[in-house]
Short mmCIF file of C-alpha atoms and ligand atoms in Angstrom, two decimals:
data_model
loop_
_atom_site.label_atom_id
_atom_site.label_comp_id
_atom_site.label_asym_id
_atom_site.label_seq_id
_atom_site.Cartn_x
_atom_site.Cartn_y
_atom_site.Cartn_z
CA UNK A 1 20.44 -89.96 -93.57
CA UNK A 2 20.04 -87.79 -96.62
CA UNK A 3 18.90 -84.23 -96.19
CA UNK A 4 17.41 -81.57 -98.35
CA UNK A 5 17.44 -78.33 -96.43
CA UNK A 6 13.88 -78.44 -95.27
CA UNK A 7 13.03 -82.12 -94.76
CA UNK A 8 15.31 -84.75 -93.24
CA UNK A 9 14.65 -88.18 -94.70
CA UNK A 10 15.88 -91.52 -93.42
CA UNK A 11 14.85 -95.11 -94.18
CA UNK A 12 15.50 -97.72 -91.53
CA UNK A 13 13.79 -101.07 -90.92
CA UNK A 14 11.04 -100.25 -93.41
CA UNK A 15 10.24 -96.95 -91.66
CA UNK A 16 10.63 -93.76 -93.66
CA UNK A 17 11.19 -91.01 -91.10
CA UNK A 18 10.43 -87.50 -92.31
CA UNK A 19 11.51 -84.61 -90.12
CA UNK A 20 10.23 -81.12 -90.89
CA UNK A 21 13.38 -79.09 -90.64
CA UNK A 22 12.90 -75.34 -90.40
CA UNK A 23 13.19 -75.17 -86.63
CA UNK A 24 13.93 -71.42 -86.53
CA UNK A 25 10.44 -70.87 -88.00
CA UNK A 26 8.83 -73.67 -85.96
CA UNK A 27 8.85 -75.78 -89.15
CA UNK A 28 6.28 -73.58 -90.87
CA UNK A 29 5.81 -74.40 -94.55
CA UNK A 30 7.53 -72.56 -97.35
CA UNK A 31 7.31 -73.84 -100.91
CA UNK A 32 10.63 -75.66 -100.70
CA UNK A 33 9.49 -77.65 -97.68
CA UNK A 34 6.19 -78.45 -99.37
CA UNK A 35 7.93 -79.75 -102.48
CA UNK A 36 10.37 -81.85 -100.45
CA UNK A 37 7.64 -83.33 -98.25
CA UNK A 38 5.49 -84.14 -101.24
CA UNK A 39 8.41 -85.88 -102.95
CA UNK A 40 8.99 -87.94 -99.80
CA UNK A 41 5.33 -89.05 -99.65
CA UNK A 42 5.37 -89.85 -103.37
CA UNK A 43 8.42 -92.00 -102.70
CA UNK A 44 6.52 -93.73 -99.88
CA UNK A 45 3.73 -94.52 -102.35
CA UNK A 46 6.15 -95.91 -104.92
CA UNK A 47 8.62 -98.02 -102.93
CA UNK A 48 7.59 -101.42 -101.54
CA UNK A 49 10.47 -101.39 -99.04
CA UNK A 50 8.81 -98.49 -97.25
CA UNK A 51 6.19 -100.05 -94.99
CA UNK A 52 5.48 -97.24 -92.50
CA UNK A 53 6.07 -93.49 -92.34
CA UNK A 54 6.98 -91.46 -89.28
CA UNK A 55 6.43 -87.71 -89.50
CA UNK A 56 7.90 -85.37 -86.88
CA UNK A 57 9.52 -81.96 -86.48
CA UNK A 58 13.00 -80.72 -85.64
CA UNK A 59 13.56 -78.42 -82.68
CA UNK A 60 10.93 -77.25 -80.21
CA UNK A 61 7.94 -77.15 -82.56
CA UNK A 62 6.17 -79.66 -84.77
CA UNK A 63 4.81 -77.25 -87.40
CA UNK A 64 3.37 -73.72 -87.23
CA UNK A 65 1.43 -74.07 -90.50
CA UNK A 66 2.06 -71.75 -93.39
CA UNK A 67 5.13 -69.50 -93.20
CA UNK A 68 3.25 -66.22 -93.02
CA UNK A 69 6.28 -64.26 -94.21
CA UNK A 70 5.88 -66.12 -97.49
CA UNK A 71 2.21 -65.14 -97.91
CA UNK A 72 2.34 -61.53 -96.69
CA UNK A 73 -0.57 -59.46 -98.13
CA UNK A 74 1.50 -56.25 -97.77
CA UNK A 75 3.62 -57.58 -100.65
CA UNK A 76 0.57 -58.00 -102.91
CA UNK A 77 -2.76 -59.74 -102.35
CA UNK A 78 -1.96 -63.47 -102.42
CA UNK A 79 -4.18 -66.16 -103.96
CA UNK A 80 -4.35 -68.49 -101.00
CA UNK A 81 -6.72 -70.78 -102.90
CA UNK A 82 -3.88 -71.39 -105.32
CA UNK A 83 -1.52 -72.16 -102.43
CA UNK A 84 -4.01 -74.65 -101.03
CA UNK A 85 -4.67 -76.25 -104.42
CA UNK A 86 -0.98 -76.48 -105.29
CA UNK A 87 0.53 -77.54 -101.97
CA UNK A 88 -1.72 -78.40 -99.02
CA UNK A 89 -4.49 -80.38 -100.75
CA UNK A 90 -2.11 -82.66 -102.67
CA UNK A 91 -0.21 -83.35 -99.43
CA UNK A 92 -3.38 -84.24 -97.56
CA UNK A 93 -4.49 -86.53 -100.39
CA UNK A 94 -1.10 -88.24 -100.45
CA UNK A 95 -1.24 -88.93 -96.71
CA UNK A 96 -4.82 -90.22 -96.74
CA UNK A 97 -4.48 -92.34 -99.87
CA UNK A 98 -1.18 -93.96 -98.87
CA UNK A 99 -2.02 -97.58 -98.06
CA UNK A 100 0.67 -97.77 -95.39
CA UNK A 101 0.51 -96.54 -91.79
CA UNK A 102 1.50 -92.91 -91.27
CA UNK A 103 2.57 -92.24 -87.68
CA UNK A 104 2.92 -88.66 -86.50
CA UNK A 105 5.05 -87.66 -83.51
CA UNK A 106 4.05 -84.13 -82.50
CA UNK A 107 7.13 -82.96 -80.66
CA UNK A 108 5.92 -79.44 -79.85
CA UNK A 109 3.43 -76.81 -80.91
CA UNK A 110 1.25 -77.68 -83.94
CA UNK A 111 -0.59 -74.64 -85.29
CA UNK A 112 -2.79 -73.94 -88.30
CA UNK A 113 -2.17 -76.40 -91.11
CA UNK A 114 0.45 -78.04 -88.86
CA UNK A 115 -2.28 -79.19 -86.45
CA UNK A 116 -4.57 -80.44 -89.19
CA UNK A 117 -1.80 -82.37 -90.92
CA UNK A 118 -1.13 -84.10 -87.58
CA UNK A 119 -4.84 -84.99 -87.29
CA UNK A 120 -4.83 -86.40 -90.84
CA UNK A 121 -2.15 -88.96 -90.01
CA UNK A 122 -3.23 -92.47 -89.06
CA UNK A 123 -1.82 -92.65 -85.53
CA UNK A 124 -0.71 -89.43 -83.88
CA UNK A 125 1.28 -89.30 -80.67
CA UNK A 126 2.17 -86.01 -79.01
CA UNK A 127 4.65 -84.91 -76.39
CA UNK A 128 2.84 -83.94 -73.20
CA UNK A 129 4.15 -80.38 -73.63
CA UNK A 130 2.79 -80.05 -77.19
CA UNK A 131 -0.19 -77.79 -77.96
CA UNK A 132 -2.61 -77.79 -80.89
CA UNK A 133 -3.84 -74.41 -82.11
CA UNK A 134 -6.42 -73.75 -84.83
CA UNK A 135 -4.60 -70.45 -85.42
CA UNK A 136 -6.50 -69.56 -88.61
CA UNK A 137 -9.14 -67.33 -86.97
CA UNK A 138 -6.43 -65.18 -85.39
CA UNK A 139 -5.46 -63.97 -88.86
CA UNK A 140 -8.84 -63.93 -90.56
CA UNK A 141 -8.54 -67.29 -92.33
CA UNK A 142 -10.58 -70.47 -92.28
CA UNK A 143 -9.20 -73.86 -91.26
CA UNK A 144 -7.67 -75.85 -94.11
CA UNK A 145 -5.71 -79.06 -94.62
CA UNK A 146 -8.91 -80.99 -94.00
CA UNK A 147 -9.57 -79.42 -90.59
CA UNK A 148 -13.21 -78.59 -91.27
CA UNK A 149 -13.69 -82.22 -92.33
CA UNK A 150 -11.67 -84.03 -89.67
CA UNK A 151 -12.45 -81.93 -86.59
CA UNK A 152 -16.26 -82.37 -86.54
CA UNK A 153 -15.82 -86.07 -87.33
CA UNK A 154 -13.26 -86.62 -84.61
CA UNK A 155 -14.66 -84.43 -81.83
CA UNK A 156 -18.14 -83.21 -82.88
CA UNK A 157 -19.43 -79.86 -84.01
CA UNK A 158 -19.40 -78.00 -80.69
CA UNK A 159 -15.78 -78.72 -79.90
CA UNK A 160 -14.75 -78.22 -83.52
CA UNK A 161 -16.39 -74.82 -83.63
CA UNK A 162 -15.03 -73.74 -80.26
CA UNK A 163 -11.47 -74.70 -81.19
CA UNK A 164 -11.58 -73.04 -84.60
CA UNK A 165 -13.52 -69.89 -83.69
CA UNK A 166 -11.50 -69.11 -80.54
CA UNK A 167 -8.08 -70.48 -81.58
CA UNK A 168 -7.60 -71.53 -77.96
CA UNK A 169 -4.68 -73.95 -77.58
CA UNK A 170 -5.51 -77.54 -76.71
CA UNK A 171 -2.92 -79.50 -74.76
CA UNK A 172 -1.82 -82.99 -75.76
CA UNK A 173 -3.56 -84.73 -72.87
CA UNK A 174 -6.89 -83.14 -73.74
CA UNK A 175 -6.38 -83.82 -77.46
CA UNK A 176 -5.95 -87.50 -76.57
CA UNK A 177 -8.97 -87.50 -74.23
CA UNK A 178 -11.09 -86.03 -77.01
CA UNK A 179 -9.87 -88.52 -79.62
CA UNK A 180 -8.02 -86.03 -81.81
CA UNK A 181 -4.82 -88.00 -81.32
CA UNK A 182 -4.00 -91.49 -80.15
CA UNK A 183 -1.86 -90.76 -77.10
CA UNK A 184 0.04 -88.12 -75.12
CA UNK A 185 3.51 -89.32 -74.14
CA UNK A 186 6.18 -87.94 -71.79
CA UNK A 187 8.39 -85.60 -73.81
CA UNK A 188 11.54 -87.66 -73.35
CA UNK A 189 9.75 -90.87 -74.42
CA UNK A 190 8.01 -89.52 -77.53
CA UNK A 191 10.51 -90.50 -80.20
CA UNK A 192 11.24 -93.93 -78.70
CA UNK A 193 7.56 -94.69 -78.50
CA UNK A 194 6.75 -93.36 -81.98
CA UNK A 195 9.72 -95.12 -83.58
CA UNK A 196 8.86 -98.38 -81.81
CA UNK A 197 5.29 -98.19 -83.05
CA UNK A 198 6.36 -97.37 -86.61
CA UNK A 199 8.86 -100.26 -86.61
CA UNK A 200 6.25 -102.67 -85.33
CA UNK A 201 3.80 -101.61 -88.02
CA UNK A 202 6.52 -101.78 -90.68
CA UNK A 203 6.92 -105.46 -89.78
CA UNK A 204 3.20 -106.01 -90.18
CA UNK A 205 1.08 -107.31 -93.09
CA UNK A 206 1.33 -104.04 -95.04
CA UNK A 207 -1.37 -104.81 -97.60
CA UNK A 208 -3.87 -105.77 -94.91
CA UNK A 209 -2.98 -102.70 -92.87
CA UNK A 210 -3.32 -100.49 -95.93
CA UNK A 211 -6.73 -101.90 -96.80
CA UNK A 212 -7.82 -101.50 -93.18
CA UNK A 213 -6.89 -97.81 -93.41
CA UNK A 214 -8.86 -97.51 -96.64
CA UNK A 215 -11.94 -99.15 -95.12
CA UNK A 216 -11.94 -97.05 -91.96
CA UNK A 217 -11.63 -93.88 -94.00
CA UNK A 218 -14.39 -94.94 -96.37
CA UNK A 219 -16.81 -95.36 -93.47
CA UNK A 220 -17.40 -91.63 -93.07
CA UNK A 221 -19.09 -91.39 -96.47
CA UNK A 222 -20.40 -94.95 -96.99
CA UNK A 223 -23.72 -96.40 -95.89
CA UNK A 224 -23.58 -99.59 -93.81
CA UNK A 225 -24.50 -101.60 -96.91
CA UNK A 226 -21.70 -100.03 -98.93
CA UNK A 227 -19.28 -100.58 -96.08
CA UNK A 228 -20.25 -104.26 -95.72
CA UNK A 229 -19.66 -104.71 -99.45
CA UNK A 230 -16.31 -102.97 -99.19
CA UNK A 231 -15.26 -105.22 -96.29
CA UNK A 232 -16.19 -108.27 -98.37
CA UNK A 233 -14.13 -107.07 -101.32
CA UNK A 234 -11.10 -106.11 -99.25
CA UNK A 235 -11.24 -109.34 -97.25
CA UNK A 236 -11.27 -111.27 -100.51
CA UNK A 237 -8.05 -109.50 -101.53
CA UNK A 238 -6.49 -109.88 -98.08
CA UNK A 239 -7.32 -113.58 -98.07
CA UNK A 240 -5.26 -114.04 -101.23
CA UNK A 241 -2.19 -112.30 -99.83
CA UNK A 242 1.06 -114.03 -98.95
CA UNK A 243 0.93 -112.38 -95.54
CA UNK A 244 -2.40 -114.03 -94.73
CA UNK A 245 -0.90 -117.42 -95.63
CA UNK A 246 2.08 -116.64 -93.42
CA UNK A 247 -0.12 -115.37 -90.58
CA UNK A 248 -2.20 -118.55 -90.50
CA UNK A 249 0.84 -120.83 -90.91
CA UNK A 250 2.60 -119.03 -88.03
CA UNK A 251 -0.49 -119.22 -85.84
CA UNK A 252 -0.94 -122.94 -86.43
CA UNK A 253 2.77 -123.61 -85.87
CA UNK A 254 2.70 -121.43 -82.72
CA UNK A 255 5.51 -119.22 -84.00
CA UNK A 256 5.90 -115.50 -84.73
CA UNK A 257 4.83 -114.55 -88.27
CA UNK A 258 7.33 -113.05 -90.67
CA UNK A 259 5.26 -110.75 -92.82
CA UNK A 260 6.74 -109.50 -96.06
CA UNK A 261 4.16 -106.84 -96.83
CA UNK A 262 2.88 -108.80 -99.83
C1 LHQ B 301 6.73 -68.24 -87.85
C2 LHQ B 301 5.49 -68.89 -87.89
C3 LHQ B 301 4.76 -68.86 -89.10
C4 LHQ B 301 6.47 -67.60 -90.04
C5 LHQ B 301 6.31 -69.14 -85.94
N1 LHQ B 301 5.30 -68.19 -90.15
N2 LHQ B 301 7.20 -67.58 -88.92
C6 LHQ B 301 -2.56 -72.04 -95.84
C7 LHQ B 301 -2.48 -71.45 -97.10
C8 LHQ B 301 -1.95 -70.20 -97.33
C9 LHQ B 301 -1.74 -69.25 -96.47
C10 LHQ B 301 -2.09 -69.19 -95.14
O1 LHQ B 301 -2.18 -70.28 -94.36
C11 LHQ B 301 -2.45 -71.53 -94.62
C12 LHQ B 301 -2.63 -72.40 -93.51
C13 LHQ B 301 -2.10 -71.95 -92.19
O2 LHQ B 301 -1.35 -72.67 -91.61
S1 LHQ B 301 -2.64 -70.48 -91.53
C14 LHQ B 301 -1.94 -70.46 -89.95
C15 LHQ B 301 -0.52 -70.02 -89.95
N3 LHQ B 301 0.10 -70.17 -88.66
C16 LHQ B 301 -0.11 -69.33 -87.66
O3 LHQ B 301 -0.89 -68.41 -87.72
C17 LHQ B 301 0.71 -69.59 -86.43
C18 LHQ B 301 1.69 -68.45 -86.22
N4 LHQ B 301 2.56 -68.73 -85.09
C19 LHQ B 301 2.18 -68.56 -83.82
O4 LHQ B 301 1.09 -68.18 -83.51
C20 LHQ B 301 3.22 -68.85 -82.78
O5 LHQ B 301 4.49 -68.83 -83.38
C21 LHQ B 301 3.00 -70.22 -82.09
C22 LHQ B 301 1.75 -70.15 -81.20
C23 LHQ B 301 2.87 -71.35 -83.10
C24 LHQ B 301 4.22 -70.52 -81.20
O6 LHQ B 301 4.44 -69.43 -80.33
P1 LHQ B 301 5.83 -69.31 -79.56
O7 LHQ B 301 6.15 -70.63 -78.94
O8 LHQ B 301 5.70 -68.13 -78.66
O9 LHQ B 301 6.93 -69.05 -80.68
P2 LHQ B 301 7.22 -67.72 -81.53
O10 LHQ B 301 5.95 -67.07 -81.92
O11 LHQ B 301 8.21 -66.89 -80.78
O12 LHQ B 301 7.88 -68.32 -82.85
C25 LHQ B 301 9.26 -68.68 -82.93
C26 LHQ B 301 9.77 -68.18 -84.25
O13 LHQ B 301 9.09 -68.84 -85.30
C27 LHQ B 301 9.49 -66.69 -84.44
O14 LHQ B 301 10.55 -66.15 -85.19
P3 LHQ B 301 11.63 -65.17 -84.50
O15 LHQ B 301 12.51 -64.77 -85.65
O16 LHQ B 301 10.86 -64.03 -83.89
O17 LHQ B 301 12.32 -66.02 -83.48
C28 LHQ B 301 8.22 -66.69 -85.26
O18 LHQ B 301 8.05 -65.53 -86.02
C29 LHQ B 301 8.45 -67.90 -86.14
N5 LHQ B 301 7.19 -68.42 -86.62
N6 LHQ B 301 5.25 -69.44 -86.70
N7 LHQ B 301 3.56 -69.51 -89.26
#
């Protein structure tokens, strides 16, 4: 495992595990952590050996959003739009455009941008003790990191407005019931379950999985006709992949496929 101070990075079995590592600040973002996390996602885009990403946090929290000590208006009025443009939006775009599965294991509280980053990942598991807090309204801000886009899509306008306007915490079980995350898991099982899932996906037909992610995401802005055309085009590409050939050969031979991600 190599470590910058703020993000722990390890690559094992095709899974790039990224651990937010400022536990004394509940893994809230400073610029150093942003830069390190972005570099790790850029690496995930670039390297074929990386076939799934697992994002989690060190210590008792997942991520408490922006480090507010770093953006303290008493030290001079900050340009938060610049912070968003420079750090949060590029991160969100990197996660969403990565054509590989991004698993998120929410090990503890996820607040502000921390919650919305978790919701932007492809499959999010959370420890039963974890809470999600749209903390922005408590400090006079608006939700960012895609929250105003993902929340109404995932849970509808009423619930999205109630969560963001009140900043009431939502527990993991309820987040799963509402469809904000995939599953709530016993605390002591979270990392085993998340790692197992990431490993399994890393052994999958990466190109097909990546195109599946692209298609599902495109659905929120496409018409049915556009989506049907997209499915045709992606299926054409998938049908030419080595992994499709392997999948069919394995099926016909009644053996387990060995996908190479190509
Ligand atoms: C923190 C933080 C934190 C610094 C805990 N900063 N130290 C984007 C662009 C630009 C600017 C603004 O924001 C954004 C997006 C955003 O994310 S805005 C939302 C920012 N986040 C918040 O407002 C959440 C603030 N944190 C909390 O409300 C609580 O810490 C939660 C509910 C997350 C957890 O509560 P507790 O479990 O009771 O823990 P704690 O409050 O005691 O925190 C533990 C330590 O972590 C503590 O430090 P200390 O030295 O006293 O032990 C906190 O000060 C520190 N910490 N969040 N965001």
